[in-house]
Short mmCIF file of C-alpha atoms in Angstrom, two decimals:
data_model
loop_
_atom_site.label_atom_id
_atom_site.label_comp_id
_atom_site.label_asym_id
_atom_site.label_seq_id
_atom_site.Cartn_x
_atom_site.Cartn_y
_atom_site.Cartn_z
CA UNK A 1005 23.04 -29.37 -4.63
CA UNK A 1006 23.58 -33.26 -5.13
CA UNK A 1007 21.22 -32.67 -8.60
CA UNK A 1008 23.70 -29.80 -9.63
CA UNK A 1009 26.53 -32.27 -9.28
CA UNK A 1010 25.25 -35.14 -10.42
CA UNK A 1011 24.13 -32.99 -13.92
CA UNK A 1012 27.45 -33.19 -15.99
CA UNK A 1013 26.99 -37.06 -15.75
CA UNK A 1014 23.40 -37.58 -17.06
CA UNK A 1015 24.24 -38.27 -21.05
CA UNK A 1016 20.49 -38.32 -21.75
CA UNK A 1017 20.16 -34.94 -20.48
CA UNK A 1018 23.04 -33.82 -22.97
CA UNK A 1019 23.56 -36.32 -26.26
CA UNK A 1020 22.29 -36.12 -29.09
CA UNK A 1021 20.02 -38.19 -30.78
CA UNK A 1022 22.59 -40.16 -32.85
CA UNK A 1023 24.39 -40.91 -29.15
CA UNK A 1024 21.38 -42.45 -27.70
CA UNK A 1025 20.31 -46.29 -27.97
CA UNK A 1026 17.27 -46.90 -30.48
CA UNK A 1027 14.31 -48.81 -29.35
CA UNK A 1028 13.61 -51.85 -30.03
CA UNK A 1029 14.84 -55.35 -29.31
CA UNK A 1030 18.62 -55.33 -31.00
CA UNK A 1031 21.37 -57.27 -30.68
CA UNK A 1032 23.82 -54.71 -32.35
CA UNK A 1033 24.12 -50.82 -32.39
CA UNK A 1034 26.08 -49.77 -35.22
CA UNK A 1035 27.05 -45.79 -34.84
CA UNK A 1036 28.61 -44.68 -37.87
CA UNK A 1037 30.02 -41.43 -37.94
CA UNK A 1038 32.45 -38.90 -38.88
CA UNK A 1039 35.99 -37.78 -37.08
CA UNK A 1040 34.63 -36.11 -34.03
CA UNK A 1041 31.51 -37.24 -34.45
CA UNK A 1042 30.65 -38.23 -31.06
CA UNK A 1043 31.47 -41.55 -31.18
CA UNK A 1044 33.47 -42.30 -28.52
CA UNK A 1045 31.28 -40.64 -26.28
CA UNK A 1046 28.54 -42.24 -26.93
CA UNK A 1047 30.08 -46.00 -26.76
CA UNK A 1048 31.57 -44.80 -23.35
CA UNK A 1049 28.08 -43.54 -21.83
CA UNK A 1050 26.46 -47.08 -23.03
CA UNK A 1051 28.90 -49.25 -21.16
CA UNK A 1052 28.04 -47.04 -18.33
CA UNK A 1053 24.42 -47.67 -18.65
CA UNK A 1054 24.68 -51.50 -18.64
CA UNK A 1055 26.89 -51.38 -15.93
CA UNK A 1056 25.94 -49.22 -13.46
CA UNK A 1057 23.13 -49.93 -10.83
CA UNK A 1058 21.03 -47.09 -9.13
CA UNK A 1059 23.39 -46.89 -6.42
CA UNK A 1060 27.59 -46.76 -6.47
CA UNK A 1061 27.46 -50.84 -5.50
CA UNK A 1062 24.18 -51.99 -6.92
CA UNK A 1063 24.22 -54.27 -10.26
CA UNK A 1064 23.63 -53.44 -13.33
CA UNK A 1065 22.19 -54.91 -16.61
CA UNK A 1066 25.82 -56.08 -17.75
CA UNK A 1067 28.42 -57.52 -15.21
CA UNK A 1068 31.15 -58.74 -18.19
CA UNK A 1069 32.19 -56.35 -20.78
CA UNK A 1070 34.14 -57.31 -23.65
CA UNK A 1071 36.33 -53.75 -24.92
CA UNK A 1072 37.69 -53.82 -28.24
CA UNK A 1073 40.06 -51.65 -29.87
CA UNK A 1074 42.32 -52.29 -33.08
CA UNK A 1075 45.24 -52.60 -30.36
CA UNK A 1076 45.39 -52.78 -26.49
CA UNK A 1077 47.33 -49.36 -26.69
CA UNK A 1078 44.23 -47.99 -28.51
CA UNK A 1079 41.73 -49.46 -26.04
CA UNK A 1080 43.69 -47.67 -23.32
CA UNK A 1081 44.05 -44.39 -24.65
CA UNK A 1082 40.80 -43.87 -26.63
CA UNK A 1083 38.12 -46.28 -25.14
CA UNK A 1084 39.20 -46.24 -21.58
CA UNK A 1085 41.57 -43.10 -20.65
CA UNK A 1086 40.45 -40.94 -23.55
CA UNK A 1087 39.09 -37.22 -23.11
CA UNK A 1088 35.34 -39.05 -24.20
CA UNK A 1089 36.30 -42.30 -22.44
CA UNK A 1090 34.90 -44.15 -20.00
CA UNK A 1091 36.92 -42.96 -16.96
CA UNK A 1092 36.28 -39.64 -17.90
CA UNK A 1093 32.36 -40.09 -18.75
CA UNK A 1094 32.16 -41.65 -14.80
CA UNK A 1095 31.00 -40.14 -11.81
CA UNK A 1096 33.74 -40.22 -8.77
CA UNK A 1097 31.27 -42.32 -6.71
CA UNK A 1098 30.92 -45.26 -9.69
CA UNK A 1099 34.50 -44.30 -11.54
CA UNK A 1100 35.77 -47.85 -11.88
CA UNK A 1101 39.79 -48.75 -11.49
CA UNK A 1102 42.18 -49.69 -14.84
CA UNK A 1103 44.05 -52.77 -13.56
CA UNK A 1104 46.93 -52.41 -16.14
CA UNK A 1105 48.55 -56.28 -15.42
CA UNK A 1106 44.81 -57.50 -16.19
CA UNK A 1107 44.33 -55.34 -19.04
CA UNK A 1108 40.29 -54.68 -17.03
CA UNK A 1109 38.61 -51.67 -15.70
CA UNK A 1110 36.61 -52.97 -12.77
CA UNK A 1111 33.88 -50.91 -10.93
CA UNK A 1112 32.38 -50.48 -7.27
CA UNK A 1113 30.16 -53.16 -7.91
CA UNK A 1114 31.95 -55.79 -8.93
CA UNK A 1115 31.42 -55.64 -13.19
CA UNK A 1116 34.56 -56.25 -15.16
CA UNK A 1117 35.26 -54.60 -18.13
CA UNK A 1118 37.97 -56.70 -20.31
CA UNK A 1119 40.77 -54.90 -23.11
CA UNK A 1120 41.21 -57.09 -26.19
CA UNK A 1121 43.17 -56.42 -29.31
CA UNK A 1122 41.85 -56.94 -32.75
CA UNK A 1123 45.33 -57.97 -34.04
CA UNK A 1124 44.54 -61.20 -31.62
CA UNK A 1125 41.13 -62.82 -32.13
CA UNK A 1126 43.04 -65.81 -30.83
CA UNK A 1127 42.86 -63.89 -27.33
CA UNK A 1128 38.93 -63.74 -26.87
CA UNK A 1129 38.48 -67.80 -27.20
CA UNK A 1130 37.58 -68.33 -23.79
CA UNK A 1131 35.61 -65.60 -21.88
CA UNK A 1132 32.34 -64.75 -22.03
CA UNK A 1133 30.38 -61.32 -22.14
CA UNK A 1134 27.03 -60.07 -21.49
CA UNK A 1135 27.45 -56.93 -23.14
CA UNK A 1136 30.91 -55.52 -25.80
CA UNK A 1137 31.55 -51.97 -27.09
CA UNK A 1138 33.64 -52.29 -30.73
CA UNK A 1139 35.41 -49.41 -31.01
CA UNK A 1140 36.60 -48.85 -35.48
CA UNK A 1141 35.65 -51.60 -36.33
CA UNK A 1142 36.15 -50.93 -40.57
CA UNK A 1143 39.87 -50.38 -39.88
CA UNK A 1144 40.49 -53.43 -38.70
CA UNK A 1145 42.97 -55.73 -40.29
CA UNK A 1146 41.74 -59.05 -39.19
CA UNK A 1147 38.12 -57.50 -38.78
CA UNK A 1148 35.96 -60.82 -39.56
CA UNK A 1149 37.94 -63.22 -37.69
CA UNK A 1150 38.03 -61.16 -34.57
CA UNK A 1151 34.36 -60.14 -34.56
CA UNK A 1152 33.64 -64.05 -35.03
CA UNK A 1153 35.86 -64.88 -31.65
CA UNK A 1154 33.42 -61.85 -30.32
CA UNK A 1155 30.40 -63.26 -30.83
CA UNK A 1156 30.89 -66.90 -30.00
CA UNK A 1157 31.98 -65.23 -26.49
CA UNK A 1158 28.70 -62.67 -26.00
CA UNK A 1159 26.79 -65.34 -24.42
CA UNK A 1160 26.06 -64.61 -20.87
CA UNK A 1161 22.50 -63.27 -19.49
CA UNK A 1162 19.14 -62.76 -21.09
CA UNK A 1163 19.34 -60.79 -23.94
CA UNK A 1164 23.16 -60.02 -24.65
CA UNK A 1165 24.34 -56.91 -26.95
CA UNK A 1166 27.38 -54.86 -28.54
CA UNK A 1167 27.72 -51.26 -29.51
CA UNK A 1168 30.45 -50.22 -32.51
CA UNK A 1169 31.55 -46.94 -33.34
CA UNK A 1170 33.20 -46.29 -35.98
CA UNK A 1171 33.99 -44.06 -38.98
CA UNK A 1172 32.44 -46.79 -42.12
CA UNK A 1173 34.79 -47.76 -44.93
CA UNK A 1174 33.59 -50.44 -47.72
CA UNK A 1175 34.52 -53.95 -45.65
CA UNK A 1176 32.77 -56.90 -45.84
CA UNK A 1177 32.44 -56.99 -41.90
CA UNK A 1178 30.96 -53.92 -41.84
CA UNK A 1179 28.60 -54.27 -44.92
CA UNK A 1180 27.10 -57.87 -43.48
CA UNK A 1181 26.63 -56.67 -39.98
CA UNK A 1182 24.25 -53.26 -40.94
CA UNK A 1183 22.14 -55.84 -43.54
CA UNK A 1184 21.42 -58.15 -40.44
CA UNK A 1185 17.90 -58.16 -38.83
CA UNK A 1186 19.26 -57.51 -35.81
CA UNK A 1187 21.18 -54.90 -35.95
CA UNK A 1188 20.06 -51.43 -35.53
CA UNK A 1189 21.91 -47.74 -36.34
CA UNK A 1190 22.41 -44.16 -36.04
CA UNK A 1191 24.42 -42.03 -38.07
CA UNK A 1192 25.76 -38.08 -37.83
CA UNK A 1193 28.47 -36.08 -39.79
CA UNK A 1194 31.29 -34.37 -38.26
CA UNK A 1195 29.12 -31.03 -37.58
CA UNK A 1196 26.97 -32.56 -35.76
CA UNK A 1197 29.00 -32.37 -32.50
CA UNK A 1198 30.25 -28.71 -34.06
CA UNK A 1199 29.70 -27.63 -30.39
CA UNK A 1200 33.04 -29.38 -28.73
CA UNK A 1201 35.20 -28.83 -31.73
CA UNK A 1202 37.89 -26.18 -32.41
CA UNK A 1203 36.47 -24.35 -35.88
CA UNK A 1204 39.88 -24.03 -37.37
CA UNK A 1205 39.74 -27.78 -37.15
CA UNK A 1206 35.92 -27.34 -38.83
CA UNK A 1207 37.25 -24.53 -41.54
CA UNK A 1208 40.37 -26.36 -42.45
CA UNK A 1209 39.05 -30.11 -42.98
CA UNK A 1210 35.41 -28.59 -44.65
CA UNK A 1211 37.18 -26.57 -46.99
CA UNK A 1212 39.94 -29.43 -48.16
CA UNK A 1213 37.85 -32.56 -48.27
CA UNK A 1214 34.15 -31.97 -48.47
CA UNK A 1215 32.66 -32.90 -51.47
CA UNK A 1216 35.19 -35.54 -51.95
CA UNK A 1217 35.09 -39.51 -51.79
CA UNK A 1218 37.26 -39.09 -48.63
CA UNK A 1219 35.46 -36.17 -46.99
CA UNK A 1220 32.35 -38.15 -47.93
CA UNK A 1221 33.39 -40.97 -45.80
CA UNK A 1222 35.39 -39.18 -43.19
CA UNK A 1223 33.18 -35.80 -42.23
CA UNK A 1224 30.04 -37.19 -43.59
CA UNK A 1225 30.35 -40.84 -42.20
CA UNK A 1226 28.70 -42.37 -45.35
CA UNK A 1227 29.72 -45.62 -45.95
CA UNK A 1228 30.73 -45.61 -49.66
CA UNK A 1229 30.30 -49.10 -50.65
CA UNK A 1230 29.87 -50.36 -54.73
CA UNK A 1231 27.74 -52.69 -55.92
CA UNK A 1232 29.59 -56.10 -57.23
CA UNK A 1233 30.71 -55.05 -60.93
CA UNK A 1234 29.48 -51.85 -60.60
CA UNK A 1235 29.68 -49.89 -64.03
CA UNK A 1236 31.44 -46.74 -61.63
CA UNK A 1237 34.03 -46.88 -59.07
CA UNK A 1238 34.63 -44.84 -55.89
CA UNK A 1239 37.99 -44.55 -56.64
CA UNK A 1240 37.95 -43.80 -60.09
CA UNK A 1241 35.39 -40.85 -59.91
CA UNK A 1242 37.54 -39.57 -57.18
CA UNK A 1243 40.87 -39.92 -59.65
CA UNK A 1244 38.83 -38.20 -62.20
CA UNK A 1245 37.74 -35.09 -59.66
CA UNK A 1246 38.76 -31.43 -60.49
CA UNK A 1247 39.62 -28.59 -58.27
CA UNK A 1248 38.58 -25.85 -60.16
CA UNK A 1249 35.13 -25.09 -62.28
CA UNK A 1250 36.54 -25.02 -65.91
CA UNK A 1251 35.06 -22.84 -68.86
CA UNK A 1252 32.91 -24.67 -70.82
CA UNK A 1253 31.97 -24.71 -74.24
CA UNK A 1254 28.35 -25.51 -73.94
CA UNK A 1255 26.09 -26.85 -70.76
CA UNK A 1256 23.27 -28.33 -70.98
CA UNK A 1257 20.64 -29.42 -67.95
CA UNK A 1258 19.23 -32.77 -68.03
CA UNK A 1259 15.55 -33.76 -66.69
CA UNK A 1260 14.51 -37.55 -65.73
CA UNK A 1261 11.35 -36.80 -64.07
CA UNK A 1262 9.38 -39.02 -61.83
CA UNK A 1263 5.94 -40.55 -62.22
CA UNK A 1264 4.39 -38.68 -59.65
CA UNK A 1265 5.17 -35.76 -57.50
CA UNK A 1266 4.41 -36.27 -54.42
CA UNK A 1267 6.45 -37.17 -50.83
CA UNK A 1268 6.73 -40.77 -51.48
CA UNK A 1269 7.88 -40.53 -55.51
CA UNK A 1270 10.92 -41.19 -56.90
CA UNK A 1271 13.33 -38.21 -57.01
CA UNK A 1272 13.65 -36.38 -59.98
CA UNK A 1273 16.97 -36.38 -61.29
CA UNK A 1274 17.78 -32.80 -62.61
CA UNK A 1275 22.03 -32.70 -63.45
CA UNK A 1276 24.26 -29.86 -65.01
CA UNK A 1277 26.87 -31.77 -67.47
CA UNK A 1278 28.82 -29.21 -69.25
CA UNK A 1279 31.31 -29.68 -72.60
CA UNK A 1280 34.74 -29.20 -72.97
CA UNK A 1281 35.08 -29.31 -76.97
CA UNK A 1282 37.57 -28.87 -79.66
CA UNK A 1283 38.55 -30.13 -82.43
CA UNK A 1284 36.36 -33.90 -83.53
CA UNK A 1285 34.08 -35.19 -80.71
CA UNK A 1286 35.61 -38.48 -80.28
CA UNK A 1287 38.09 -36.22 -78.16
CA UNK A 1288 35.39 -34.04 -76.43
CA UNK A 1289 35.16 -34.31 -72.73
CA UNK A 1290 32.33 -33.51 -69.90
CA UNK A 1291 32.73 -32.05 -66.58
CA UNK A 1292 29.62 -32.77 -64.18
CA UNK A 1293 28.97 -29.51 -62.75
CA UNK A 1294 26.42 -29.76 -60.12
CA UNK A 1295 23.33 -32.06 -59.07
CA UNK A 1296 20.02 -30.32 -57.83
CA UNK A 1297 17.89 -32.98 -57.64
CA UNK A 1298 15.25 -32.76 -55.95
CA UNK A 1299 12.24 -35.39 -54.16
CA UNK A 1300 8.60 -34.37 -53.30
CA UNK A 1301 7.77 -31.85 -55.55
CA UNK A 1302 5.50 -30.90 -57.50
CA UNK A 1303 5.74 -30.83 -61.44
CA UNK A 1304 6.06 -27.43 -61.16
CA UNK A 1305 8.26 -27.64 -58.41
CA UNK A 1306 10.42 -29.75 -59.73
CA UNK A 1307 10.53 -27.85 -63.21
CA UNK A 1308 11.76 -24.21 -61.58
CA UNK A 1309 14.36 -26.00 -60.14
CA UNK A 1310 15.51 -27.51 -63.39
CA UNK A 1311 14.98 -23.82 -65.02
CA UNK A 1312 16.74 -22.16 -61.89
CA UNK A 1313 19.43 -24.07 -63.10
CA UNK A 1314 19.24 -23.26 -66.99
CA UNK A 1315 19.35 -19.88 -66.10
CA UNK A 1316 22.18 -19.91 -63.21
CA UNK A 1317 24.80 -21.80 -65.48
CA UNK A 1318 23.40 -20.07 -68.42
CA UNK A 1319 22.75 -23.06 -69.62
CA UNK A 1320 22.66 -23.99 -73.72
CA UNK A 1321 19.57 -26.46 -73.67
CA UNK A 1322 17.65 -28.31 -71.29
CA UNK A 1323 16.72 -32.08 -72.00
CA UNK A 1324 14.00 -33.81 -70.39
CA UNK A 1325 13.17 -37.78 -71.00
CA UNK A 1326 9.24 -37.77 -71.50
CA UNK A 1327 8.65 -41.46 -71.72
CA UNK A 1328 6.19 -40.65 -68.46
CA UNK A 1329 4.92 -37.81 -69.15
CA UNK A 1330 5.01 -37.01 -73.01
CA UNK A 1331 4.37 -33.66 -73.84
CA UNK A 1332 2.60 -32.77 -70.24
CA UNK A 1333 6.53 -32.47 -69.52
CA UNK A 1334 7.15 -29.86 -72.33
CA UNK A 1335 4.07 -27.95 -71.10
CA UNK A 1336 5.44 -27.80 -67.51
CA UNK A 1337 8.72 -26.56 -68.17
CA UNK A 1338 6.81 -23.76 -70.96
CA UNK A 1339 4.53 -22.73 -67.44
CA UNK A 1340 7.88 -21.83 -65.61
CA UNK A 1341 9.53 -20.19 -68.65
CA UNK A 1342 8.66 -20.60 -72.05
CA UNK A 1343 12.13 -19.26 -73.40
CA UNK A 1344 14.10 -22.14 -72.41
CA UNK A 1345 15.45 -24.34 -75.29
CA UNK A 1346 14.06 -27.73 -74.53
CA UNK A 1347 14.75 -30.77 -76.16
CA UNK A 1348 12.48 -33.86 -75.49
CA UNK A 1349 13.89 -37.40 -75.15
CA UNK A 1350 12.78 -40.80 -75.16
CA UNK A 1351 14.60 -44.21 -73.54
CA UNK A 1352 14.26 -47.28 -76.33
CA UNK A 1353 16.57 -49.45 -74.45
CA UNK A 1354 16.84 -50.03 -70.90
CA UNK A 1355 18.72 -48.22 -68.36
CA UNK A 1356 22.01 -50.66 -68.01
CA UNK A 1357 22.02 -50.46 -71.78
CA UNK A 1358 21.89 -46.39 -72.23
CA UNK A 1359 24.70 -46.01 -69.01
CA UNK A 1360 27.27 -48.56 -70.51
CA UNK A 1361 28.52 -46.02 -73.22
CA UNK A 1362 28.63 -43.63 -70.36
CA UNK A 1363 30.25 -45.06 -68.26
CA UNK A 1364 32.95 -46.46 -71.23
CA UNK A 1365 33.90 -42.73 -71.62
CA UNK A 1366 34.38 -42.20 -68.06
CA UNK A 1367 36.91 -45.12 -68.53
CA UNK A 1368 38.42 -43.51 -70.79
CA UNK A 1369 38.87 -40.52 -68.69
CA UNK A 1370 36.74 -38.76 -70.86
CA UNK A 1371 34.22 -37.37 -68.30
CA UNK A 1372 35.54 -35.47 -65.12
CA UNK A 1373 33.20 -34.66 -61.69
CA UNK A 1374 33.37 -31.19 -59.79
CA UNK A 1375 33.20 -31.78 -55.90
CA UNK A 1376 29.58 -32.04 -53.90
CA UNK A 1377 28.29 -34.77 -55.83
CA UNK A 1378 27.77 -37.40 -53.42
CA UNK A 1379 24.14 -38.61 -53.82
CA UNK A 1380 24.90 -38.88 -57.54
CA UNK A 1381 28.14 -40.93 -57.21
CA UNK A 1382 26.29 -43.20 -54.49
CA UNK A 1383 23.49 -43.87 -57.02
CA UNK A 1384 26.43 -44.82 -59.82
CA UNK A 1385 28.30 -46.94 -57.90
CA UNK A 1386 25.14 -48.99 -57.76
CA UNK A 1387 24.55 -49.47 -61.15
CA UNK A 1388 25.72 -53.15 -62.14
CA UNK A 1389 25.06 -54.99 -65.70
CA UNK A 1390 22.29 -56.70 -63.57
CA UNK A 1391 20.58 -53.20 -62.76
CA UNK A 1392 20.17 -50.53 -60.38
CA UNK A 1393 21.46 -52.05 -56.86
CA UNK A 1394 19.82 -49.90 -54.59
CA UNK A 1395 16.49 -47.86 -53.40
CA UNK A 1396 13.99 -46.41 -55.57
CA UNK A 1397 14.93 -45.67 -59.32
CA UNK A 1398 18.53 -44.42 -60.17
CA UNK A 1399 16.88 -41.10 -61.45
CA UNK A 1400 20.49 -38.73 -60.61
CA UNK A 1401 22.04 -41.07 -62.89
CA UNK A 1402 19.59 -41.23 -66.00
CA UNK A 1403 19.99 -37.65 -65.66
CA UNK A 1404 23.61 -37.60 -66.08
CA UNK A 1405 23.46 -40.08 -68.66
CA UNK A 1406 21.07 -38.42 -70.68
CA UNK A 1407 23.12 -34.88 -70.16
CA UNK A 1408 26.26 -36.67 -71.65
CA UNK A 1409 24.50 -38.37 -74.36
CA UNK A 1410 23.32 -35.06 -75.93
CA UNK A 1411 26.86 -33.65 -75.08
CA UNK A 1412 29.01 -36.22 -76.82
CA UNK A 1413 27.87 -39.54 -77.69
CA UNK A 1414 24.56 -38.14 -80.10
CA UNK A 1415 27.21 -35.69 -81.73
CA UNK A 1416 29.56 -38.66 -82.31
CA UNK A 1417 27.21 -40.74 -84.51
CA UNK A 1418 26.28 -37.57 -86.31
CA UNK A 1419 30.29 -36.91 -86.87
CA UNK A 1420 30.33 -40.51 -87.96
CA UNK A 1421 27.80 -40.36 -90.86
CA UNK A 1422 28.84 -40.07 -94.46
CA UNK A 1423 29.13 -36.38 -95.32
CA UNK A 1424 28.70 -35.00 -91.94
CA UNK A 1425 31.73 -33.33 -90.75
CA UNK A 1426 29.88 -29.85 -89.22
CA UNK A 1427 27.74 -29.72 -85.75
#
């Protein structure tokens, strides 16, 4: 009977894996997540499990807690009183009391939990913690100086440590702590905890933001940061997004295919660009259409998928760069379906160099994205004048930026030559 009633409060039984403490000898736990995410739930179950002993009054790992919301109000009613909180995550035998003139939770053996506000960094100079749960930490206002008062305070016991949930957004505080040594994470979208929330909530917020820059970082819990000078912004792909697929003039499907084609390669970037055209191309305009890029396949894997996609948009042309492979490319894409117009190109210039005229007609609002492009935007807003930013090769974006060359900028020059005024 005592198992039965003790089963509700054994987390491990019941979290998922994003909710449960990695290995490993960290300092910090970053969970990043989206709204309803589990979050909450899981900071609250890991203050339990440095607290509590193996009995109501023995010790724990942590005796001095450091909780810290954005406000005091929001440490009270999310971290502490909250329906995932840490009263209500506690069993009645270890449930520890909210002393509201202290601003402290304090349990049946003696550990202290403490309520600061971010809005005061001021207010945690002077105590000192062997263990802290950050609760939102990217919303923050005065994020850095209050997670600097933090740490000069985590000093007590052997091996101190801090959890932080929260839903990432592109903040300095945020971006430093995950590229430390020491810190560790685990990440899950909104669906993930699908289980303990309402689906009109699900329906509702999946079919208004997803796909977008604010679904992306809200339901998806992707932290959309840029690279410094970046030749794409977040915010300007998102001011440039469209609601509804529009008829286009001509599509086209564009190839950059990797090296190799096995599990470890590089992906191969395979994008559907389509043209909205009239009247001279200097005033034609692109609308990104979808992204099916793919990793780990073979060439012939990799090749249906680009000549799925020819065939499911009806597409006009598909254009592969063959700098790697040459005309083993060609041959693939003739295996899958030899009636597919294909167009081979080659890169003479570098890839900065063949994305900055891109990316000058996306300034000039001359290139628009459809929704569910996210891995594609996160590769752009890598790409600085200095170079690709981030993992592997940018292969999404040489795809789009071969797509739109053949769309608009190759048709320009050819409008531009003496004598040529037909396409």
């Amino acid at each position: 009977m005592g198992e039965l009633l003790a089963l509700p409060f054994l987390f491990e039984f019941w979290a998922m894996d994003h909710q449960l403490p990695p290995d490993g000898d960290w300092k910090t736990w970053v969970i990043l997540g989206g709204r309803g995410a589990g979050k909450t739930r899981a900071g609250a179950e890991w203050v339990r499990s440095m607290v509590e002993g193996g009995l109501p009054f023995d010790p724990g790992r942590a005796s001095r807690v450091a909780l810290v919301g954005e406000t005091i109000d929001q440490v009270r009613e999310v971290m502490v009183f909250g329906d995932s909180g840490i009263l209500a995550c506690s069993p009645p035998d270890r449930r520890p009391v909210w002393q509201a003139g202290r601003k402290r939770l304090v349990w049946p053996n003696g550990a202290v939990a403490q309520a600061f506000s971010a809005h005061d960094p001021e207010g945690l100079r002077g105590p000192q913690f062997d263990a802290a749960w950050v609760d939102e930490l990217a919303k923050w206002k005065k994020a850095a100086e209050t997670w600097d008062m933090l740490q000069f305070g985590l000093r007590l016991g052997e091996h101190p440590q801090q959890v932080v949930t929260t839903t990432p957004r592109n903040v300095a505080v945020l971006k430093d702590l995950l590229a430390r040594d020491s810190t560790v994470q685990t990440h899950a979208a909104t669906e993930a905890n699908r289980a303990n929330l309402a689906k009109s909530f699900l329906d509702e917020v999946m079919q208004r933001y997803r796909g977008t820059r604010l679904g992306r970082q809200e339901l998806d819990g992707v932290l959309m940061a840029d690279a410094e000078g970046a030749l794409w912004s977040r915010e300007a792909l998102e001011a440039g997004r469209l609601a509804q697929e529009p008829d286009c003039d001509r599509i086209v499907v564009a190839v950059d295919p990797p090296v190799t084609g096995h599990t470890g390669s590089d992906e191969c970037g395979i994008v559907v660009v389509g043209l909205l055209g009239s009247g001279e191309p200097k005033d034609w305009q692109a609308v990104v259409l979808e992204d099916v890029s793919v990793q780990g396949k073979s060439p012939a894997g990799w090749a249906k998928v680009a000549v799925d996609a020819v065939h499911r948009w009806s597409a006009d042309r598909l254009v592969a760069e063959v700098n790697q492979g040459g005309d083993m490319v060609q041959s693939i894409v003739a295996q899958v379906d030899g009636t597919v117009p294909y167009k081979a190109v080659r890169a003479s210039r570098g890839k900065v160099a063949r994305a900055e005229p891109v990316a000058a007609l996306y300034e000039q609002g001359r290139v628009k994205h459809m929704r569910h492009l996210g891995a594609l935007e996160d590769q752009m807003c890598l790409m600085s004048l200095r170079g690709y930013e981030g993992q592997g090769s940018p292969d999404r974006v040489d795809a789009l930026v071969w797509a739109v060359h053949e769309l608009i900028l190759e048709p320009t020059k050819a409008w531009q030559r003496p004598g040529v005024r037909v396409l």
